[in-house]
CSV table of C-alpha atoms in Angstrom, one decimal:
chain,number,residue,atom,x,y,z
A,20,MET,CA,79.3,-67.5,6.6
A,21,LYS,CA,78.6,-64.6,4.2
A,22,ASN,CA,75.0,-65.6,3.8
A,23,ASP,CA,74.6,-65.6,7.7
A,24,LEU,CA,76.0,-62.2,7.8
A,25,THR,CA,73.7,-60.9,5.1
A,26,LYS,CA,70.7,-62.3,6.9
A,27,TYR,CA,71.7,-60.8,10.1
A,28,GLN,CA,72.2,-57.3,8.4
A,29,VAL,CA,68.8,-57.5,6.8
A,30,LYS,CA,67.2,-58.3,10.2
A,31,GLU,CA,69.0,-55.4,11.7
A,32,LEU,CA,67.9,-53.3,8.8
A,33,GLN,CA,64.3,-54.3,9.2
A,34,SER,CA,64.5,-53.6,13.0
A,35,ASP,CA,65.8,-50.2,12.3
A,36,VAL,CA,63.1,-49.4,9.9
A,37,THR,CA,60.4,-50.6,12.2
A,38,SER,CA,61.7,-48.4,15.0
A,39,LEU,CA,62.1,-45.5,12.6
A,40,LYS,CA,58.4,-45.9,11.5
A,41,LYS,CA,57.3,-45.9,15.1
A,42,ASP,CA,59.3,-42.7,15.9
A,43,VAL,CA,57.9,-40.9,12.9
A,44,ARG,CA,54.4,-42.0,13.7
A,45,GLU,CA,54.8,-40.8,17.2
A,46,ILE,CA,56.1,-37.4,16.1
A,47,LEU,CA,53.3,-37.0,13.6
A,48,GLU,CA,50.6,-37.9,16.2
A,49,ASN,CA,52.0,-36.1,19.2
A,50,ASP,CA,54.2,-33.2,18.2
A,51,LEU,CA,52.6,-31.8,15.1
A,52,PRO,CA,49.1,-31.0,16.5
A,53,HIS,CA,50.8,-29.2,19.4
A,54,LEU,CA,52.9,-27.1,16.9
A,55,ARG,CA,49.8,-26.5,14.7
A,56,GLU,CA,48.1,-24.9,17.8
A,57,GLN,CA,51.0,-22.8,18.5
A,58,ILE,CA,51.2,-21.5,14.9
A,59,ALA,CA,47.5,-20.8,14.9
A,60,GLY,CA,47.8,-18.8,18.1
A,61,LEU,CA,50.8,-16.9,16.6
A,62,SER,CA,48.9,-16.2,13.4
A,63,THR,CA,46.1,-14.6,15.3
A,64,GLN,CA,48.5,-12.5,17.3
A,65,VAL,CA,50.2,-11.3,14.1
A,66,LYS,CA,46.8,-10.3,12.7
A,67,VAL,CA,45.9,-8.4,15.8
A,68,LEU,CA,49.2,-6.6,15.9
A,69,GLY,CA,49.0,-5.8,12.3
A,70,ALA,CA,45.5,-4.3,12.6
A,71,ILE,CA,46.7,-2.2,15.6
A,72,ASN,CA,49.7,-1.0,13.6
A,73,ILE,CA,47.4,0.0,10.7
A,74,LEU,CA,45.0,1.9,12.9
A,75,ALA,CA,48.0,3.7,14.6
A,76,ILE,CA,49.3,4.8,11.2
A,77,LEU,CA,45.8,5.9,10.1
A,78,GLY,CA,45.5,7.8,13.4
A,79,VAL,CA,48.7,9.6,12.9
A,80,ILE,CA,47.8,10.5,9.3
A,81,ALA,CA,44.3,11.8,10.5
A,82,LEU,CA,45.9,14.0,13.3
A,83,ASN,CA,48.4,15.3,10.9
A,84,GLN,CA,45.6,16.4,8.6
A,85,LEU,CA,43.8,18.0,11.6
A,86,ILE,CA,46.8,20.0,12.6
A,87,LYS,CA,47.4,21.3,9.2
């Protein structure tokens, strides 16, 4: 009886691991490329906004020097 229970538990565990592998593979193939694209787009936006901020600060400094 105990041996049958152990075999059942091992089969269940194998089934769960197979299902888990499938889910992880699906996530890696489907979700991560999409997230990678969003992060790349966000990175570009951050760079552009950073450049605009730096130019605005330099502009204020230049105007301040002209007014003096």
